[in-house]
């Protein structure tokens, strides 16, 4: 495992993105009925599920990337 | 980084535009399929009243003979397909669109999301073939399972592509070329799926999805398995040579010829078109496009398993986005399923992607073949049940049905376990070897100093 000893680990970003991500999940599931109903109306409402998927991937993806760095799991250096 | 973002932005602008142009061709809810809420059920008279989705329009329906009473639930959004042969407004099939989310289902989705993510990051595809049937077995209708998986696939593929592109494994030009042709394939696939849903309802859709799963997985999986077996017997340290078929294809000098720098291939565009087309068709209908795309790029085009699996992620992003727009227009995406899968799969996909930097090319083929063949058993076990619903085979005894269900379930778990075990094992082994090597390097440098 090629841990980067010199580079500081992104603790702060992990916490920020983690908190943001959890808030979005809580927001979505606390309004479950309204969300599932609106998101499946078809037509222009397609933007809702597709946009949500993008939003979650950026926020949660950034969290996941930072988390792996914090855990010291990095790609092999060439 | 800049090139990658330009590629993502171009896809974002072009796809919705193209989607509108193509919309007349396949999108939009089917005419004989109704989406709405049951507001009244009269079991004695076999009638029900449905309020159509997004309108206040009420429609009186007759409950068909094959409809199970437990499927009729008031005030739940349902998908209804009508039986035109039995008369007007006769329900052929009804299923609840949004399953109730229990803790067990939530944990199942998170677990399969993680393993599916690792697989996707590792072999370029592989979440879908487990995720779609898993969602169906948790209670999502076939079409909703495919749609929700598609909506979870493209963000996952986007993150995976970015990671593997950073490792120098993605051929963006090959991905774009394949994706353009695959989009036409997706269009055809969506139309086929809708036609089947329209004609034969959810049972028909399930039968079709399962049959295609089994055929594709057995044929392609066996071929990859054979190849991986030969490679594992031979010199493991050497990268595999270009397959014979790919060499023959590369010798076809039919313009326009294309140069793919990362894949190190020069090949006619006429060869990539059919490979892309089939990838798209399978991705849209049964969500396992990658199992045609990756072997297609390896054995027909001649890319290495490493580049093919990484490039497949790029194709999966573009096609997944396109497919999601199509399914979204029909209002079939259950976003809860998509984001729950993303919760763990976004971690998994990055783990799998970095794992490829520690393994040899043939390991990717072994993982791919193993998962494909075991999942084929899982879906194959469900076929007799679906066939009996159409009267094509005798009604199954409850004991046989329970056995086949159990076999299907455990084969799926085995596939997940085996794939996760091989890829994680190879990854960890590679990481330990790498760490030892760097330690030796540090010691050697210290000695020199």
CSV table of N, CA and C in Angstrom, one decimal, chain A residues 1-3 25 28-29 32 35-37 39-44 46 48-50 52-54 56-58 60-65 67-68 73-78, chain B residues 12 35 53 77 97-98 101 151 154-155 158-159 163 167 317 321 324-325 328-329 331 333-336 339-340 342-343 346-347 350-351 354 357-358 431-432 434-435:
chain,number,residue,atom,x,y,z
A,1,UNK,N,0.8,-1.2,0.0
A,1,UNK,CA,0.0,0.0,0.0
A,1,UNK,C,0.9,1.2,0.0
A,2,UNK,N,0.7,2.1,-1.0
A,2,UNK,CA,1.6,3.2,-1.1
A,2,UNK,C,1.0,4.4,-0.3
A,3,UNK,N,1.3,4.4,1.0
A,3,UNK,CA,0.7,5.5,1.7
A,3,UNK,C,1.6,6.8,1.5
A,25,UNK,N,-29.1,12.7,2.2
A,25,UNK,CA,-29.9,11.5,2.4
A,25,UNK,C,-31.1,11.7,3.4
A,28,UNK,N,-33.8,13.6,1.6
A,28,UNK,CA,-34.6,12.8,0.6
A,28,UNK,C,-35.5,11.8,1.3
A,29,UNK,N,-35.0,11.1,2.3
A,29,UNK,CA,-35.8,10.0,2.9
A,29,UNK,C,-36.9,10.5,3.9
A,32,UNK,N,-39.8,11.1,1.6
A,32,UNK,CA,-39.9,10.0,0.7
A,32,UNK,C,-41.1,10.0,-0.3
A,35,UNK,N,-41.1,12.9,-2.8
A,35,UNK,CA,-40.0,12.7,-3.7
A,35,UNK,C,-40.3,11.7,-4.8
A,36,UNK,N,-40.7,10.5,-4.3
A,36,UNK,CA,-41.0,9.4,-5.3
A,36,UNK,C,-42.1,9.8,-6.2
A,37,UNK,N,-43.1,10.5,-5.7
A,37,UNK,CA,-44.2,10.9,-6.5
A,37,UNK,C,-43.8,11.9,-7.6
A,39,UNK,N,-40.7,12.6,-8.7
A,39,UNK,CA,-39.7,12.2,-9.6
A,39,UNK,C,-40.1,11.2,-10.7
A,40,UNK,N,-41.3,10.7,-10.5
A,40,UNK,CA,-41.8,9.7,-11.5
A,40,UNK,C,-42.9,10.2,-12.4
A,41,UNK,N,-43.0,11.5,-12.5
A,41,UNK,CA,-44.1,12.1,-13.3
A,41,UNK,C,-43.8,12.0,-14.8
A,42,UNK,N,-42.5,11.8,-15.1
A,42,UNK,CA,-42.1,11.7,-16.5
A,42,UNK,C,-41.9,13.1,-17.1
A,43,UNK,N,-41.6,13.1,-18.4
A,43,UNK,CA,-41.4,14.4,-19.1
A,43,UNK,C,-40.3,15.2,-18.5
A,44,UNK,N,-40.5,16.5,-18.3
A,44,UNK,CA,-39.5,17.4,-17.8
A,44,UNK,C,-39.1,17.0,-16.4
A,46,UNK,N,-38.0,14.4,-15.5
A,46,UNK,CA,-36.8,13.5,-15.6
A,46,UNK,C,-35.6,14.2,-15.0
A,48,UNK,N,-35.3,15.8,-12.3
A,48,UNK,CA,-35.2,15.5,-10.9
A,48,UNK,C,-34.3,14.3,-10.6
A,49,UNK,N,-34.7,13.1,-11.1
A,49,UNK,CA,-33.9,11.9,-10.7
A,49,UNK,C,-32.5,12.0,-11.3
A,50,UNK,N,-32.3,12.5,-12.5
A,50,UNK,CA,-31.0,12.5,-13.1
A,50,UNK,C,-30.1,13.6,-12.4
A,52,UNK,N,-30.5,14.6,-9.3
A,52,UNK,CA,-30.2,14.1,-8.0
A,52,UNK,C,-29.1,13.1,-8.0
A,53,UNK,N,-29.1,12.3,-9.0
A,53,UNK,CA,-28.0,11.3,-9.1
A,53,UNK,C,-26.7,11.9,-9.3
A,54,UNK,N,-26.6,13.0,-10.1
A,54,UNK,CA,-25.4,13.8,-10.3
A,54,UNK,C,-25.0,14.4,-9.0
A,56,UNK,N,-25.7,13.6,-5.9
A,56,UNK,CA,-25.2,12.6,-4.9
A,56,UNK,C,-23.8,12.1,-5.3
A,57,UNK,N,-23.6,12.0,-6.6
A,57,UNK,CA,-22.3,11.4,-7.1
A,57,UNK,C,-21.2,12.4,-6.8
A,58,UNK,N,-21.4,13.7,-7.0
A,58,UNK,CA,-20.3,14.6,-6.7
A,58,UNK,C,-20.0,14.7,-5.2
A,60,UNK,N,-21.2,12.7,-2.5
A,60,UNK,CA,-20.8,11.5,-1.9
A,60,UNK,C,-19.6,10.9,-2.5
A,61,UNK,N,-19.3,11.1,-3.8
A,61,UNK,CA,-18.1,10.6,-4.4
A,61,UNK,C,-16.9,11.3,-3.8
A,62,UNK,N,-17.0,12.6,-3.6
A,62,UNK,CA,-15.9,13.3,-3.0
A,62,UNK,C,-15.6,12.8,-1.6
A,63,UNK,N,-16.7,12.6,-0.9
A,63,UNK,CA,-16.6,12.0,0.5
A,63,UNK,C,-15.8,10.7,0.5
A,64,UNK,N,-16.3,9.8,-0.5
A,64,UNK,CA,-15.7,8.5,-0.6
A,64,UNK,C,-14.2,8.5,-0.9
A,65,UNK,N,-13.9,9.4,-1.9
A,65,UNK,CA,-12.5,9.6,-2.3
A,65,UNK,C,-11.6,10.0,-1.1
A,67,UNK,N,-12.3,9.7,2.1
A,67,UNK,CA,-12.3,8.7,3.1
A,67,UNK,C,-11.2,7.7,2.8
A,68,UNK,N,-11.1,7.2,1.5
A,68,UNK,CA,-10.1,6.2,1.2
A,68,UNK,C,-8.7,6.8,1.4
A,73,UNK,N,-5.7,4.2,1.8
A,73,UNK,CA,-5.8,3.3,0.6
A,73,UNK,C,-5.6,4.1,-0.7
A,74,UNK,N,-4.5,4.0,-1.3
A,74,UNK,CA,-4.2,4.7,-2.5
A,74,UNK,C,-3.7,3.8,-3.6
A,75,UNK,N,-3.8,4.3,-4.9
A,75,UNK,CA,-3.3,3.6,-6.0
A,75,UNK,C,-1.8,3.4,-6.0
A,76,UNK,N,-1.4,2.3,-6.7
A,76,UNK,CA,0.1,2.0,-6.8
A,76,UNK,C,0.8,3.1,-7.6
A,77,UNK,N,1.9,3.6,-7.0
A,77,UNK,CA,2.6,4.6,-7.7
A,77,UNK,C,3.5,4.0,-8.8
A,78,UNK,N,3.6,4.6,-9.9
A,78,UNK,CA,4.5,4.0,-11.0
A,78,UNK,C,5.9,4.5,-10.9
B,12,UNK,N,-23.0,15.9,-21.4
B,12,UNK,CA,-24.1,16.5,-20.7
B,12,UNK,C,-25.0,17.4,-21.6
B,35,UNK,N,-50.1,4.1,-15.1
B,35,UNK,CA,-49.4,4.4,-13.8
B,35,UNK,C,-50.3,5.2,-13.0
B,53,UNK,N,-51.8,8.8,-12.9
B,53,UNK,CA,-50.7,9.6,-12.4
B,53,UNK,C,-50.6,11.0,-12.9
B,77,UNK,N,-48.8,3.8,-5.4
B,77,UNK,CA,-48.5,4.0,-6.8
B,77,UNK,C,-48.3,2.6,-7.5
B,97,UNK,N,-45.2,0.1,-7.5
B,97,UNK,CA,-44.0,0.7,-8.0
B,97,UNK,C,-42.9,0.9,-6.9
B,98,UNK,N,-43.3,1.4,-5.8
B,98,UNK,CA,-42.3,1.7,-4.7
B,98,UNK,C,-42.5,0.7,-3.6
B,101,UNK,N,-39.7,0.3,2.2
B,101,UNK,CA,-38.3,0.2,2.6
B,101,UNK,C,-38.2,-0.3,4.0
B,151,UNK,N,-30.1,4.6,-13.4
B,151,UNK,CA,-29.9,5.9,-12.8
B,151,UNK,C,-28.8,5.9,-11.7
B,154,UNK,N,-24.9,5.5,-14.0
B,154,UNK,CA,-24.1,6.5,-14.7
B,154,UNK,C,-23.2,7.4,-13.7
B,155,UNK,N,-23.7,7.8,-12.5
B,155,UNK,CA,-22.8,8.5,-11.6
B,155,UNK,C,-21.7,7.7,-11.1
B,158,UNK,N,-19.2,7.4,-13.8
B,158,UNK,CA,-18.5,8.7,-14.0
B,158,UNK,C,-17.3,8.8,-13.1
B,159,UNK,N,-17.6,8.5,-11.8
B,159,UNK,CA,-16.5,8.5,-10.8
B,159,UNK,C,-15.4,7.5,-11.1
B,163,UNK,N,-11.4,8.1,-12.0
B,163,UNK,CA,-10.3,7.4,-11.3
B,163,UNK,C,-9.3,6.7,-12.2
B,167,UNK,N,-5.3,6.9,-13.8
B,167,UNK,CA,-4.3,5.9,-13.8
B,167,UNK,C,-3.8,5.6,-15.2
B,317,UNK,N,-21.0,5.3,-18.5
B,317,UNK,CA,-21.4,6.6,-18.1
B,317,UNK,C,-22.3,7.3,-19.1
B,321,UNK,N,-26.4,7.5,-18.7
B,321,UNK,CA,-27.0,8.9,-18.6
B,321,UNK,C,-28.1,8.9,-19.7
B,324,UNK,N,-30.9,6.7,-18.6
B,324,UNK,CA,-31.7,7.2,-17.4
B,324,UNK,C,-32.7,8.3,-17.9
B,325,UNK,N,-32.2,9.1,-18.9
B,325,UNK,CA,-33.2,10.1,-19.4
B,325,UNK,C,-34.4,9.4,-20.0
B,328,UNK,N,-36.4,7.9,-17.3
B,328,UNK,CA,-37.0,9.1,-16.5
B,328,UNK,C,-38.2,9.7,-17.2
B,329,UNK,N,-38.1,9.7,-18.6
B,329,UNK,CA,-39.3,10.3,-19.3
B,329,UNK,C,-40.5,9.4,-19.1
B,331,UNK,N,-41.0,7.9,-16.4
B,331,UNK,CA,-41.3,8.0,-14.9
B,331,UNK,C,-41.2,6.7,-14.2
B,333,UNK,N,-38.1,5.6,-12.7
B,333,UNK,CA,-37.0,5.6,-11.8
B,333,UNK,C,-37.4,5.7,-10.3
B,334,UNK,N,-37.0,4.7,-9.5
B,334,UNK,CA,-37.2,4.8,-8.0
B,334,UNK,C,-35.9,5.4,-7.5
B,335,UNK,N,-35.9,6.7,-7.2
B,335,UNK,CA,-34.6,7.4,-6.9
B,335,UNK,C,-34.1,6.9,-5.5
B,336,UNK,N,-35.0,6.4,-4.7
B,336,UNK,CA,-34.5,5.9,-3.4
B,336,UNK,C,-33.6,4.7,-3.6
B,339,UNK,N,-30.1,6.1,-5.0
B,339,UNK,CA,-29.2,6.8,-4.1
B,339,UNK,C,-28.7,5.8,-2.9
B,340,UNK,N,-29.5,4.8,-2.6
B,340,UNK,CA,-29.1,3.9,-1.6
B,340,UNK,C,-27.9,3.0,-2.1
B,342,UNK,N,-25.9,4.0,-4.4
B,342,UNK,CA,-24.8,4.9,-4.6
B,342,UNK,C,-24.0,5.1,-3.3
B,343,UNK,N,-24.7,5.1,-2.2
B,343,UNK,CA,-24.1,5.3,-0.8
B,343,UNK,C,-22.9,4.5,-0.7
B,346,UNK,N,-20.3,4.1,-4.6
B,346,UNK,CA,-19.3,5.2,-4.9
B,346,UNK,C,-18.0,4.9,-4.2
B,347,UNK,N,-18.1,4.3,-3.0
B,347,UNK,CA,-16.8,3.9,-2.3
B,347,UNK,C,-16.2,2.7,-3.0
B,350,UNK,N,-14.4,3.2,-6.4
B,350,UNK,CA,-13.0,3.8,-6.3
B,350,UNK,C,-12.0,2.8,-5.8
B,351,UNK,N,-12.5,2.0,-4.9
B,351,UNK,CA,-11.7,0.9,-4.3
B,351,UNK,C,-11.3,-0.1,-5.4
B,354,UNK,N,-8.8,1.6,-8.0
B,354,UNK,CA,-7.4,1.6,-7.5
B,354,UNK,C,-6.8,0.2,-7.4
B,357,UNK,N,-4.6,-1.2,-10.2
B,357,UNK,CA,-3.2,-0.8,-10.4
B,357,UNK,C,-2.3,-1.8,-9.7
B,358,UNK,N,-2.8,-2.7,-8.9
B,358,UNK,CA,-2.0,-3.7,-8.2
B,358,UNK,C,-2.1,-5.1,-8.8
B,431,UNK,N,-1.1,-5.1,-3.0
B,431,UNK,CA,-0.7,-4.0,-2.1
B,431,UNK,C,0.4,-4.4,-1.1
B,432,UNK,N,0.3,-5.6,-0.5
B,432,UNK,CA,1.3,-6.1,0.4
B,432,UNK,C,2.6,-6.2,-0.3
B,434,UNK,N,3.6,-4.6,-2.9
B,434,UNK,CA,4.1,-3.3,-3.2
B,434,UNK,C,4.7,-2.6,-2.0
B,435,UNK,N,4.1,-2.8,-0.9
B,435,UNK,CA,4.6,-2.2,0.4
B,435,UNK,C,6.0,-2.8,0.7
